[in-house]
Amino acid sequence: MKDQLAKIRAEALAAIGATDAAAALDAVRVKYLGKKGELTALLKQTGKLPPEERPAVGQLANEVRSALSDAIAAQNKKLAEAALDLKLAAETVDVTIPGEKAPLGHKHPITKVIDEITDIFVGMGFNVAEGPEVELAAYNFTKLNTEEGHPGREWTDTFYITPGKDDPKNDAVLLRSQTSPMQIRTMESRKPPIRIVAPGRVYRKDEADATHSPMFHQIEGMVVDKGITMADLKGTLNEVVKSLYGEDAQTRFRPHHFPFTEPSCEVDVQCFACHGKGCSVCKGEGWIEVLGAGMIHPKVLEGCNIDTDVYSGWAFGMGVERLAMMRYGINNLKLCFENDVRFLEQF
Ligand code: DAH
């Protein structure tokens, strides 16, 4: 029986050493140490031995069992390490390969122009004000001296949210058609001296085409202080136009009418493309209209409890899209709102 044990031990150790995978190793374990395994079967027969031989055989059998168990554990560890090495080799990462860059976005051309213009005004001591796009008729029209019957108040021109454009209490709700209500909101919440610019979206019932959109952007500007005159307006706007278009940029102030300013004017910039000769960009005019402006109407100031014996002010409103189109040579306004990255990437 001792010989048989020695034989099993030698065979099993060889078999264990020859395994190359966990499953094969387990099969060897079952073959020798399992309930019906060879070693187990042999041990069952020790009862048939003469009693004096039993202890020695029993001891040997235990030695064999633990030798096999140890060998299996060692082989198991060896196989696991080999498997891990293989896996690591297969998953090697070359940290020196350059990474893939995620595409980085940038500002929309309209936002760039707004930022550029507000920066110029901030440099001149103006504050930036923001206000609601959903506005009351009182702020968009009435307090701006725009009475009932003005075409801008019609539902054909302006997007009303509540039905009653003729609401006697004047609290009809609409999408603001201009940034000018920010003049009123500012004067109602602050005392002069006031210097603000208010950029934002405005809405009008215009059919979308190359130069119109039902949503576009304006920048409102306003100064209220003691002794403010039209000369301050001209000086300020000339400086802004020079900052935008260069020292030799020319402006032209033309008389105009707005309900909330008196006197009122429109301001043109000499065409950057032809320098006043007339070309396709300026439609032969030599000049491009960029904003409306004027001295704030006394009725508007008084409506906001500003003493017109002490204070006066000017205001302007400029269209951002037109400036952006001029600046970047964009020939169709729709491009600004389609969000096609092939277009936007160019700026
Ligand atoms: N709100 C006017 C418009 O949308 C533009 C404008 C004109 C604004 C004169 C002003 C101003 O502040 O003084 O057509």
mmCIF file of C-alpha atoms and ligand atoms in Angstrom:
data_model
loop_
_atom_site.group_PDB
_atom_site.id
_atom_site.type_symbol
_atom_site.label_atom_id
_atom_site.label_comp_id
_atom_site.label_asym_id
_atom_site.label_seq_id
_atom_site.Cartn_x
_atom_site.Cartn_y
_atom_site.Cartn_z
ATOM 1 C CA MET A 1 0.000 0.000 0.000
ATOM 2 C CA LYS A 2 2.895 2.309 0.673
ATOM 3 C CA ASP A 3 4.027 1.714 -2.877
ATOM 4 C CA GLN A 4 0.610 2.579 -4.183
ATOM 5 C CA LEU A 5 0.656 5.808 -2.199
ATOM 6 C CA ALA A 6 4.083 6.678 -3.560
ATOM 7 C CA LYS A 7 2.862 5.957 -7.081
ATOM 8 C CA ILE A 8 -0.248 8.132 -6.685
ATOM 9 C CA ARG A 9 1.905 10.889 -5.270
ATOM 10 C CA ALA A 10 4.334 10.794 -8.181
ATOM 11 C CA GLU A 11 1.590 10.569 -10.813
ATOM 12 C CA ALA A 12 -0.518 13.295 -9.271
ATOM 13 C CA LEU A 13 2.392 15.691 -8.832
ATOM 14 C CA ALA A 14 3.359 15.197 -12.457
ATOM 15 C CA ALA A 15 -0.229 15.719 -13.590
ATOM 16 C CA ILE A 16 -0.555 18.875 -11.486
ATOM 17 C CA GLY A 17 2.699 20.296 -12.873
ATOM 18 C CA ALA A 18 1.536 19.614 -16.427
ATOM 19 C CA THR A 19 -1.737 21.564 -16.183
ATOM 20 C CA ASP A 20 -1.941 24.840 -18.115
ATOM 21 C CA ALA A 21 -5.392 26.062 -17.086
ATOM 22 C CA ALA A 22 -7.550 26.342 -13.965
ATOM 23 C CA ALA A 23 -10.149 23.892 -15.302
ATOM 24 C CA ALA A 24 -7.548 21.210 -16.033
ATOM 25 C CA LEU A 25 -6.065 21.667 -12.573
ATOM 26 C CA ASP A 26 -9.449 21.200 -10.974
ATOM 27 C CA ALA A 27 -9.977 18.006 -12.963
ATOM 28 C CA VAL A 28 -6.702 16.655 -11.548
ATOM 29 C CA ARG A 29 -7.780 17.611 -8.049
ATOM 30 C CA VAL A 30 -11.057 15.728 -8.435
ATOM 31 C CA LYS A 31 -9.266 12.745 -9.951
ATOM 32 C CA TYR A 32 -7.008 12.273 -6.894
ATOM 33 C CA LEU A 33 -8.546 14.094 -3.946
ATOM 34 C CA GLY A 34 -12.249 14.119 -4.842
ATOM 35 C CA LYS A 35 -14.815 11.960 -3.033
ATOM 36 C CA LYS A 36 -14.349 9.246 -5.624
ATOM 37 C CA GLY A 37 -10.713 10.103 -6.228
ATOM 38 C CA GLU A 38 -7.850 7.658 -6.298
ATOM 39 C CA LEU A 39 -6.283 8.730 -3.018
ATOM 40 C CA THR A 40 -9.640 8.758 -1.276
ATOM 41 C CA ALA A 41 -10.362 5.256 -2.550
ATOM 42 C CA LEU A 42 -7.026 3.981 -1.316
ATOM 43 C CA LEU A 43 -7.542 5.526 2.126
ATOM 44 C CA LYS A 44 -10.823 3.668 2.471
ATOM 45 C CA GLN A 45 -8.879 0.429 2.279
ATOM 46 C CA THR A 46 -6.570 1.167 5.228
ATOM 47 C CA GLY A 47 -9.162 -0.525 7.437
ATOM 48 C CA LYS A 48 -8.208 -3.847 5.911
ATOM 49 C CA LEU A 49 -4.568 -3.555 6.997
ATOM 50 C CA PRO A 50 -3.216 -5.273 10.081
ATOM 51 C CA PRO A 51 -3.641 -2.836 12.992
ATOM 52 C CA GLU A 52 0.111 -2.362 13.562
ATOM 53 C CA GLU A 53 0.602 -1.106 10.007
ATOM 54 C CA ARG A 54 -2.296 1.360 10.058
ATOM 55 C CA PRO A 55 -0.662 4.338 11.827
ATOM 56 C CA ALA A 56 2.326 4.465 9.499
ATOM 57 C CA VAL A 57 0.193 4.133 6.379
ATOM 58 C CA GLY A 58 -2.276 6.664 7.732
ATOM 59 C CA GLN A 59 0.513 9.122 8.354
ATOM 60 C CA LEU A 60 1.944 8.596 4.889
ATOM 61 C CA ALA A 61 -1.478 9.004 3.332
ATOM 62 C CA ASN A 62 -1.933 12.323 5.126
ATOM 63 C CA GLU A 63 1.467 13.466 3.937
ATOM 64 C CA VAL A 64 0.552 12.598 0.373
ATOM 65 C CA ARG A 65 -2.793 14.399 0.692
ATOM 66 C CA SER A 66 -1.198 17.554 2.005
ATOM 67 C CA ALA A 67 1.623 17.390 -0.545
ATOM 68 C CA LEU A 68 -0.981 17.213 -3.314
ATOM 69 C CA SER A 69 -3.067 20.009 -1.786
ATOM 70 C CA ASP A 70 0.022 22.192 -1.514
ATOM 71 C CA ALA A 71 1.038 21.433 -5.083
ATOM 72 C CA ILE A 72 -2.464 22.267 -6.342
ATOM 73 C CA ALA A 73 -2.469 25.575 -4.454
ATOM 74 C CA ALA A 74 0.985 26.456 -5.801
ATOM 75 C CA GLN A 75 -0.002 25.532 -9.356
ATOM 76 C CA ASN A 76 -3.212 27.521 -9.006
ATOM 77 C CA LYS A 77 -1.219 30.583 -8.030
ATOM 78 C CA LYS A 78 1.215 30.049 -10.873
ATOM 79 C CA LEU A 79 -1.611 29.746 -13.431
ATOM 80 C CA ALA A 80 -3.380 32.845 -12.081
ATOM 81 C CA GLU A 81 -0.165 34.863 -12.340
ATOM 82 C CA ALA A 82 0.445 33.667 -15.868
ATOM 83 C CA ALA A 83 -3.132 34.577 -16.835
ATOM 84 C CA LEU A 84 -2.704 38.057 -15.339
ATOM 85 C CA ASP A 85 0.589 38.573 -17.194
ATOM 86 C CA LEU A 86 -1.112 37.610 -20.449
ATOM 87 C CA LYS A 87 -3.989 39.982 -19.798
ATOM 88 C CA LEU A 88 -1.652 42.850 -18.929
ATOM 89 C CA ALA A 89 0.408 42.275 -22.037
ATOM 90 C CA ALA A 90 -2.748 42.337 -24.169
ATOM 91 C CA GLU A 91 -3.988 45.550 -22.541
ATOM 92 C CA THR A 92 -0.792 47.542 -22.762
ATOM 93 C CA VAL A 93 -1.459 51.284 -23.103
ATOM 94 C CA ASP A 94 1.048 53.413 -24.939
ATOM 95 C CA VAL A 95 0.877 56.636 -22.955
ATOM 96 C CA THR A 96 3.109 58.372 -25.479
ATOM 97 C CA ILE A 97 0.487 58.267 -28.273
ATOM 98 C CA PRO A 98 -0.995 61.800 -28.669
ATOM 99 C CA GLY A 99 -4.594 62.005 -27.371
ATOM 100 C CA GLU A 100 -7.630 62.731 -29.499
ATOM 101 C CA LYS A 101 -8.662 66.361 -29.070
ATOM 102 C CA ALA A 102 -12.330 66.983 -28.265
ATOM 103 C CA PRO A 103 -13.623 69.724 -30.575
ATOM 104 C CA LEU A 104 -13.775 73.007 -28.657
ATOM 105 C CA GLY A 105 -16.615 75.440 -29.340
ATOM 106 C CA HIS A 106 -16.374 79.212 -29.411
ATOM 107 C CA LYS A 107 -18.611 82.250 -29.281
ATOM 108 C CA HIS A 108 -21.264 82.905 -31.902
ATOM 109 C CA PRO A 109 -20.479 85.917 -34.146
ATOM 110 C CA ILE A 110 -23.518 87.766 -32.748
ATOM 111 C CA THR A 111 -22.305 87.202 -29.179
ATOM 112 C CA LYS A 112 -18.817 88.350 -30.195
ATOM 113 C CA VAL A 113 -20.146 91.637 -31.549
ATOM 114 C CA ILE A 114 -22.300 92.193 -28.434
ATOM 115 C CA ASP A 115 -19.288 91.500 -26.188
ATOM 116 C CA GLU A 116 -17.054 93.784 -28.226
ATOM 117 C CA ILE A 117 -19.500 96.708 -28.140
ATOM 118 C CA THR A 118 -20.424 96.333 -24.470
ATOM 119 C CA ASP A 119 -16.689 96.172 -23.648
ATOM 120 C CA ILE A 120 -16.157 99.521 -25.373
ATOM 121 C CA PHE A 121 -18.978 101.086 -23.323
ATOM 122 C CA VAL A 122 -17.825 99.477 -20.084
ATOM 123 C CA GLY A 123 -14.439 101.064 -20.784
ATOM 124 C CA MET A 124 -16.254 104.428 -20.904
ATOM 125 C CA GLY A 125 -17.861 103.860 -17.503
ATOM 126 C CA PHE A 126 -21.204 102.376 -18.558
ATOM 127 C CA ASN A 127 -22.942 99.563 -16.638
ATOM 128 C CA VAL A 128 -24.543 96.606 -18.393
ATOM 129 C CA ALA A 129 -28.266 96.123 -17.683
ATOM 130 C CA GLU A 130 -30.416 93.151 -18.586
ATOM 131 C CA GLY A 131 -34.178 92.941 -18.614
ATOM 132 C CA PRO A 132 -37.118 90.753 -19.609
ATOM 133 C CA GLU A 133 -37.872 89.688 -23.169
ATOM 134 C CA VAL A 134 -41.491 89.102 -22.103
ATOM 135 C CA GLU A 135 -42.549 92.646 -21.392
ATOM 136 C CA LEU A 136 -45.577 94.770 -20.540
ATOM 137 C CA ALA A 137 -47.050 97.031 -23.205
ATOM 138 C CA ALA A 138 -46.655 99.851 -20.704
ATOM 139 C CA TYR A 139 -42.856 99.507 -20.832
ATOM 140 C CA ASN A 140 -42.496 98.614 -24.482
ATOM 141 C CA PHE A 141 -44.772 101.449 -25.648
ATOM 142 C CA THR A 142 -46.752 103.713 -23.320
ATOM 143 C CA LYS A 143 -44.000 104.876 -20.979
ATOM 144 C CA LEU A 144 -41.873 105.402 -24.105
ATOM 145 C CA ASN A 145 -44.402 108.002 -25.292
ATOM 146 C CA THR A 146 -45.734 105.616 -27.933
ATOM 147 C CA GLU A 147 -49.474 106.178 -27.863
ATOM 148 C CA GLU A 148 -52.372 103.997 -28.982
ATOM 149 C CA GLY A 149 -52.618 103.972 -32.750
ATOM 150 C CA HIS A 150 -48.874 103.803 -33.369
ATOM 151 C CA PRO A 151 -48.342 101.080 -36.013
ATOM 152 C CA GLY A 152 -45.786 99.264 -33.806
ATOM 153 C CA ARG A 153 -48.564 98.579 -31.290
ATOM 154 C CA GLU A 154 -50.651 96.630 -33.788
ATOM 155 C CA TRP A 155 -50.834 92.850 -33.455
ATOM 156 C CA THR A 156 -49.604 92.676 -37.063
ATOM 157 C CA ASP A 157 -46.230 94.088 -35.949
ATOM 158 C CA THR A 158 -45.789 92.828 -32.393
ATOM 159 C CA PHE A 159 -46.158 89.403 -30.759
ATOM 160 C CA TYR A 160 -48.795 89.713 -28.032
ATOM 161 C CA ILE A 161 -48.951 87.001 -25.385
ATOM 162 C CA THR A 162 -52.197 88.173 -23.786
ATOM 163 C CA PRO A 163 -54.944 88.983 -26.274
ATOM 164 C CA GLY A 164 -55.715 92.562 -25.242
ATOM 165 C CA LYS A 165 -53.444 94.938 -27.064
ATOM 166 C CA ASP A 166 -56.027 97.624 -26.301
ATOM 167 C CA ASP A 167 -56.059 96.713 -22.624
ATOM 168 C CA PRO A 168 -57.023 99.975 -20.891
ATOM 169 C CA LYS A 169 -54.867 99.145 -17.873
ATOM 170 C CA ASN A 170 -51.989 98.741 -20.279
ATOM 171 C CA ASP A 171 -50.803 95.497 -18.792
ATOM 172 C CA ALA A 172 -50.999 93.570 -22.044
ATOM 173 C CA VAL A 173 -48.058 91.164 -22.189
ATOM 174 C CA LEU A 174 -45.899 90.937 -25.289
ATOM 175 C CA LEU A 175 -42.469 89.954 -26.600
ATOM 176 C CA ARG A 176 -40.514 93.196 -26.507
ATOM 177 C CA SER A 177 -40.053 94.693 -29.963
ATOM 178 C CA GLN A 178 -37.075 96.799 -28.892
ATOM 179 C CA THR A 179 -34.604 97.071 -26.005
ATOM 180 C CA SER A 180 -35.873 100.610 -25.246
ATOM 181 C CA PRO A 181 -38.094 99.430 -22.322
ATOM 182 C CA MET A 182 -34.773 99.025 -20.495
ATOM 183 C CA GLN A 183 -34.573 102.822 -20.426
ATOM 184 C CA ILE A 184 -37.755 102.922 -18.329
ATOM 185 C CA ARG A 185 -36.799 99.957 -16.142
ATOM 186 C CA THR A 186 -33.433 101.568 -15.398
ATOM 187 C CA MET A 187 -34.831 105.025 -14.645
ATOM 188 C CA GLU A 188 -37.484 103.526 -12.371
ATOM 189 C CA SER A 189 -34.918 101.605 -10.357
ATOM 190 C CA ARG A 190 -31.960 104.005 -10.264
ATOM 191 C CA LYS A 191 -31.306 107.682 -9.726
ATOM 192 C CA PRO A 192 -29.164 109.738 -12.139
ATOM 193 C CA PRO A 193 -26.344 109.881 -13.037
ATOM 194 C CA ILE A 194 -27.168 106.862 -15.222
ATOM 195 C CA ARG A 195 -24.919 105.338 -17.875
ATOM 196 C CA ILE A 196 -26.047 101.927 -19.123
ATOM 197 C CA VAL A 197 -26.000 99.648 -22.120
ATOM 198 C CA ALA A 198 -28.627 96.915 -22.378
ATOM 199 C CA PRO A 199 -28.028 94.195 -24.966
ATOM 200 C CA GLY A 200 -30.654 91.558 -25.688
ATOM 201 C CA ARG A 201 -33.117 89.798 -27.952
ATOM 202 C CA VAL A 202 -36.116 91.534 -29.484
ATOM 203 C CA TYR A 203 -39.039 90.184 -31.514
ATOM 204 C CA ARG A 204 -41.062 91.458 -34.456
ATOM 205 C CA LYS A 205 -43.516 89.889 -36.853
ATOM 206 C CA ASP A 206 -41.123 90.025 -39.776
ATOM 207 C CA GLU A 207 -40.911 87.321 -42.411
ATOM 208 C CA ALA A 208 -37.431 85.740 -42.310
ATOM 209 C CA ASP A 209 -35.290 86.654 -45.314
ATOM 210 C CA ALA A 210 -31.680 87.675 -46.053
ATOM 211 C CA THR A 211 -31.969 90.818 -43.900
ATOM 212 C CA HIS A 212 -34.962 90.138 -41.595
ATOM 213 C CA SER A 213 -35.669 87.744 -38.761
ATOM 214 C CA PRO A 214 -38.591 87.598 -36.284
ATOM 215 C CA MET A 215 -35.952 87.508 -33.530
ATOM 216 C CA PHE A 216 -32.861 89.667 -33.554
ATOM 217 C CA HIS A 217 -30.598 91.552 -31.157
ATOM 218 C CA GLN A 218 -30.300 95.184 -30.156
ATOM 219 C CA ILE A 219 -28.072 97.108 -27.816
ATOM 220 C CA GLU A 220 -29.749 99.989 -26.017
ATOM 221 C CA GLY A 221 -27.622 102.764 -24.574
ATOM 222 C CA MET A 222 -28.613 105.597 -22.283
ATOM 223 C CA VAL A 223 -27.072 108.448 -20.332
ATOM 224 C CA VAL A 224 -28.991 110.663 -17.891
ATOM 225 C CA ASP A 225 -27.121 113.346 -15.970
ATOM 226 C CA LYS A 226 -26.891 117.088 -15.466
ATOM 227 C CA GLY A 227 -26.142 119.111 -18.591
ATOM 228 C CA ILE A 228 -26.192 116.248 -21.095
ATOM 229 C CA THR A 229 -26.524 117.429 -24.719
ATOM 230 C CA MET A 230 -26.616 116.115 -28.272
ATOM 231 C CA ALA A 231 -22.871 116.887 -28.413
ATOM 232 C CA ASP A 232 -22.267 114.179 -25.788
ATOM 233 C CA LEU A 233 -24.266 111.727 -27.890
ATOM 234 C CA LYS A 234 -22.279 112.535 -31.032
ATOM 235 C CA GLY A 235 -18.934 112.422 -29.239
ATOM 236 C CA THR A 236 -19.679 109.099 -27.588
ATOM 237 C CA LEU A 237 -21.021 107.392 -30.706
ATOM 238 C CA ASN A 238 -18.122 108.692 -32.839
ATOM 239 C CA GLU A 239 -15.666 107.193 -30.364
ATOM 240 C CA VAL A 240 -17.486 103.862 -30.405
ATOM 241 C CA VAL A 241 -17.547 103.728 -34.212
ATOM 242 C CA LYS A 242 -13.796 104.500 -34.309
ATOM 243 C CA SER A 243 -13.092 101.725 -31.786
ATOM 244 C CA LEU A 244 -15.087 99.323 -33.959
ATOM 245 C CA TYR A 245 -14.019 100.343 -37.465
ATOM 246 C CA GLY A 246 -10.741 102.244 -37.065
ATOM 247 C CA GLU A 247 -9.637 105.860 -36.554
ATOM 248 C CA ASP A 248 -10.668 107.033 -40.021
ATOM 249 C CA ALA A 249 -14.263 105.685 -39.757
ATOM 250 C CA GLN A 250 -16.807 108.375 -40.637
ATOM 251 C CA THR A 251 -20.313 108.872 -39.213
ATOM 252 C CA ARG A 252 -23.332 110.794 -40.445
ATOM 253 C CA PHE A 253 -26.199 111.978 -38.238
ATOM 254 C CA ARG A 254 -29.536 112.372 -40.071
ATOM 255 C CA PRO A 255 -32.696 113.889 -38.563
ATOM 256 C CA HIS A 256 -35.381 111.273 -37.870
ATOM 257 C CA HIS A 257 -38.425 110.674 -35.678
ATOM 258 C CA PHE A 258 -38.838 108.385 -32.669
ATOM 259 C CA PRO A 259 -41.661 108.865 -30.152
ATOM 260 C CA PHE A 260 -39.328 108.665 -27.159
ATOM 261 C CA THR A 261 -36.607 111.081 -28.282
ATOM 262 C CA GLU A 262 -36.678 114.759 -29.263
ATOM 263 C CA PRO A 263 -34.761 115.640 -31.319
ATOM 264 C CA SER A 264 -34.150 112.226 -32.906
ATOM 265 C CA CYS A 265 -31.646 111.061 -35.458
ATOM 266 C CA GLU A 266 -30.385 108.042 -37.324
ATOM 267 C CA VAL A 267 -26.670 107.388 -37.500
ATOM 268 C CA ASP A 268 -24.921 106.014 -40.571
ATOM 269 C CA VAL A 269 -21.365 104.717 -40.837
ATOM 270 C CA GLN A 270 -19.470 105.256 -44.045
ATOM 271 C CA CYS A 271 -19.353 101.987 -45.978
ATOM 272 C CA PHE A 272 -16.243 100.066 -44.955
ATOM 273 C CA ALA A 273 -16.118 98.355 -48.365
ATOM 274 C CA CYS A 274 -16.169 101.364 -50.734
ATOM 275 C CA HIS A 275 -15.377 104.276 -48.389
ATOM 276 C CA GLY A 276 -18.423 106.224 -49.479
ATOM 277 C CA LYS A 277 -18.257 105.684 -53.247
ATOM 278 C CA GLY A 278 -21.252 103.340 -53.336
ATOM 279 C CA CYS A 279 -21.080 99.584 -53.820
ATOM 280 C CA SER A 280 -23.147 96.407 -53.455
ATOM 281 C CA VAL A 281 -22.548 96.207 -49.685
ATOM 282 C CA CYS A 282 -24.114 99.657 -49.074
ATOM 283 C CA LYS A 283 -26.505 99.284 -52.012
ATOM 284 C CA GLY A 284 -24.906 102.252 -53.764
ATOM 285 C CA GLU A 285 -25.504 104.602 -50.833
ATOM 286 C CA GLY A 286 -21.928 104.913 -49.573
ATOM 287 C CA TRP A 287 -23.344 104.813 -46.016
ATOM 288 C CA ILE A 288 -24.844 102.124 -43.819
ATOM 289 C CA GLU A 289 -27.450 102.915 -41.154
ATOM 290 C CA VAL A 290 -26.434 101.441 -37.799
ATOM 291 C CA LEU A 291 -28.640 102.971 -35.118
ATOM 292 C CA GLY A 292 -31.401 105.287 -33.985
ATOM 293 C CA ALA A 293 -30.782 107.823 -31.241
ATOM 294 C CA GLY A 294 -31.790 111.144 -29.756
ATOM 295 C CA MET A 295 -32.306 113.246 -26.654
ATOM 296 C CA ILE A 296 -34.702 111.456 -24.305
ATOM 297 C CA HIS A 297 -38.149 113.041 -24.586
ATOM 298 C CA PRO A 298 -39.059 115.159 -21.504
ATOM 299 C CA LYS A 299 -42.329 113.201 -21.196
ATOM 300 C CA VAL A 300 -40.364 109.977 -20.850
ATOM 301 C CA LEU A 301 -38.044 111.433 -18.202
ATOM 302 C CA GLU A 302 -40.939 112.969 -16.243
ATOM 303 C CA GLY A 303 -42.867 109.681 -16.401
ATOM 304 C CA CYS A 304 -39.947 108.157 -14.508
ATOM 305 C CA ASN A 305 -39.921 110.995 -11.946
ATOM 306 C CA ILE A 306 -36.767 112.586 -13.275
ATOM 307 C CA ASP A 307 -36.726 116.380 -12.899
ATOM 308 C CA THR A 308 -36.191 117.774 -16.407
ATOM 309 C CA ASP A 309 -35.136 121.155 -14.989
ATOM 310 C CA VAL A 310 -32.079 119.401 -13.563
ATOM 311 C CA TYR A 311 -31.464 116.414 -15.794
ATOM 312 C CA SER A 312 -31.361 115.575 -19.461
ATOM 313 C CA GLY A 313 -30.245 112.502 -21.326
ATOM 314 C CA TRP A 314 -29.643 110.745 -24.594
ATOM 315 C CA ALA A 315 -30.359 107.240 -25.776
ATOM 316 C CA PHE A 316 -29.654 105.013 -28.736
ATOM 317 C CA GLY A 317 -30.664 101.600 -30.004
ATOM 318 C CA MET A 318 -28.528 99.670 -32.458
ATOM 319 C CA GLY A 319 -29.172 96.501 -34.400
ATOM 320 C CA VAL A 320 -26.498 93.917 -33.672
ATOM 321 C CA GLU A 321 -27.071 91.670 -36.698
ATOM 322 C CA ARG A 322 -26.396 94.425 -39.189
ATOM 323 C CA LEU A 323 -23.130 95.281 -37.438
ATOM 324 C CA ALA A 324 -22.108 91.611 -37.334
ATOM 325 C CA MET A 325 -22.933 91.164 -41.028
ATOM 326 C CA MET A 326 -20.864 94.233 -41.893
ATOM 327 C CA ARG A 327 -17.988 93.186 -39.705
ATOM 328 C CA TYR A 328 -17.743 89.606 -40.948
ATOM 329 C CA GLY A 329 -19.010 90.056 -44.507
ATOM 330 C CA ILE A 330 -22.051 87.827 -43.883
ATOM 331 C CA ASN A 331 -24.465 88.171 -46.799
ATOM 332 C CA ASN A 332 -27.495 86.322 -45.436
ATOM 333 C CA LEU A 333 -28.934 86.850 -41.956
ATOM 334 C CA LYS A 334 -30.409 83.342 -41.885
ATOM 335 C CA LEU A 335 -26.873 81.925 -41.576
ATOM 336 C CA CYS A 336 -26.672 83.503 -38.118
ATOM 337 C CA PHE A 337 -29.583 81.444 -36.797
ATOM 338 C CA GLU A 338 -29.229 78.072 -38.520
ATOM 339 C CA ASN A 339 -26.439 76.910 -36.183
ATOM 340 C CA ASP A 340 -24.574 75.166 -38.982
ATOM 341 C CA VAL A 341 -21.088 74.555 -37.584
ATOM 342 C CA ARG A 342 -19.555 74.816 -41.047
ATOM 343 C CA PHE A 343 -20.638 78.453 -40.977
ATOM 344 C CA LEU A 344 -19.973 79.151 -37.288
ATOM 345 C CA GLU A 345 -16.472 77.637 -37.350
ATOM 346 C CA GLN A 346 -15.294 80.462 -39.594
ATOM 347 C CA PHE A 347 -15.381 83.156 -36.925
HETATM 348 N N1 DAH B 1 -35.937 101.376 -30.336
HETATM 349 C C1 DAH B 1 -35.680 101.913 -31.651
HETATM 350 C C2 DAH B 1 -35.980 100.840 -32.684
HETATM 351 O O1 DAH B 1 -36.026 99.686 -32.338
HETATM 352 C C3 DAH B 1 -34.260 102.350 -31.783
HETATM 353 C C4 DAH B 1 -33.977 103.559 -30.969
HETATM 354 C C5 DAH B 1 -34.138 104.814 -31.513
HETATM 355 C C6 DAH B 1 -33.581 103.458 -29.659
HETATM 356 C C7 DAH B 1 -33.872 105.950 -30.794
HETATM 357 C C8 DAH B 1 -33.320 104.588 -28.909
HETATM 358 C C9 DAH B 1 -33.470 105.834 -29.496
HETATM 359 O O2 DAH B 1 -32.918 104.537 -27.641
HETATM 360 O O3 DAH B 1 -33.176 106.948 -28.767
HETATM 361 O O4 DAH B 1 -36.159 101.147 -33.825
#
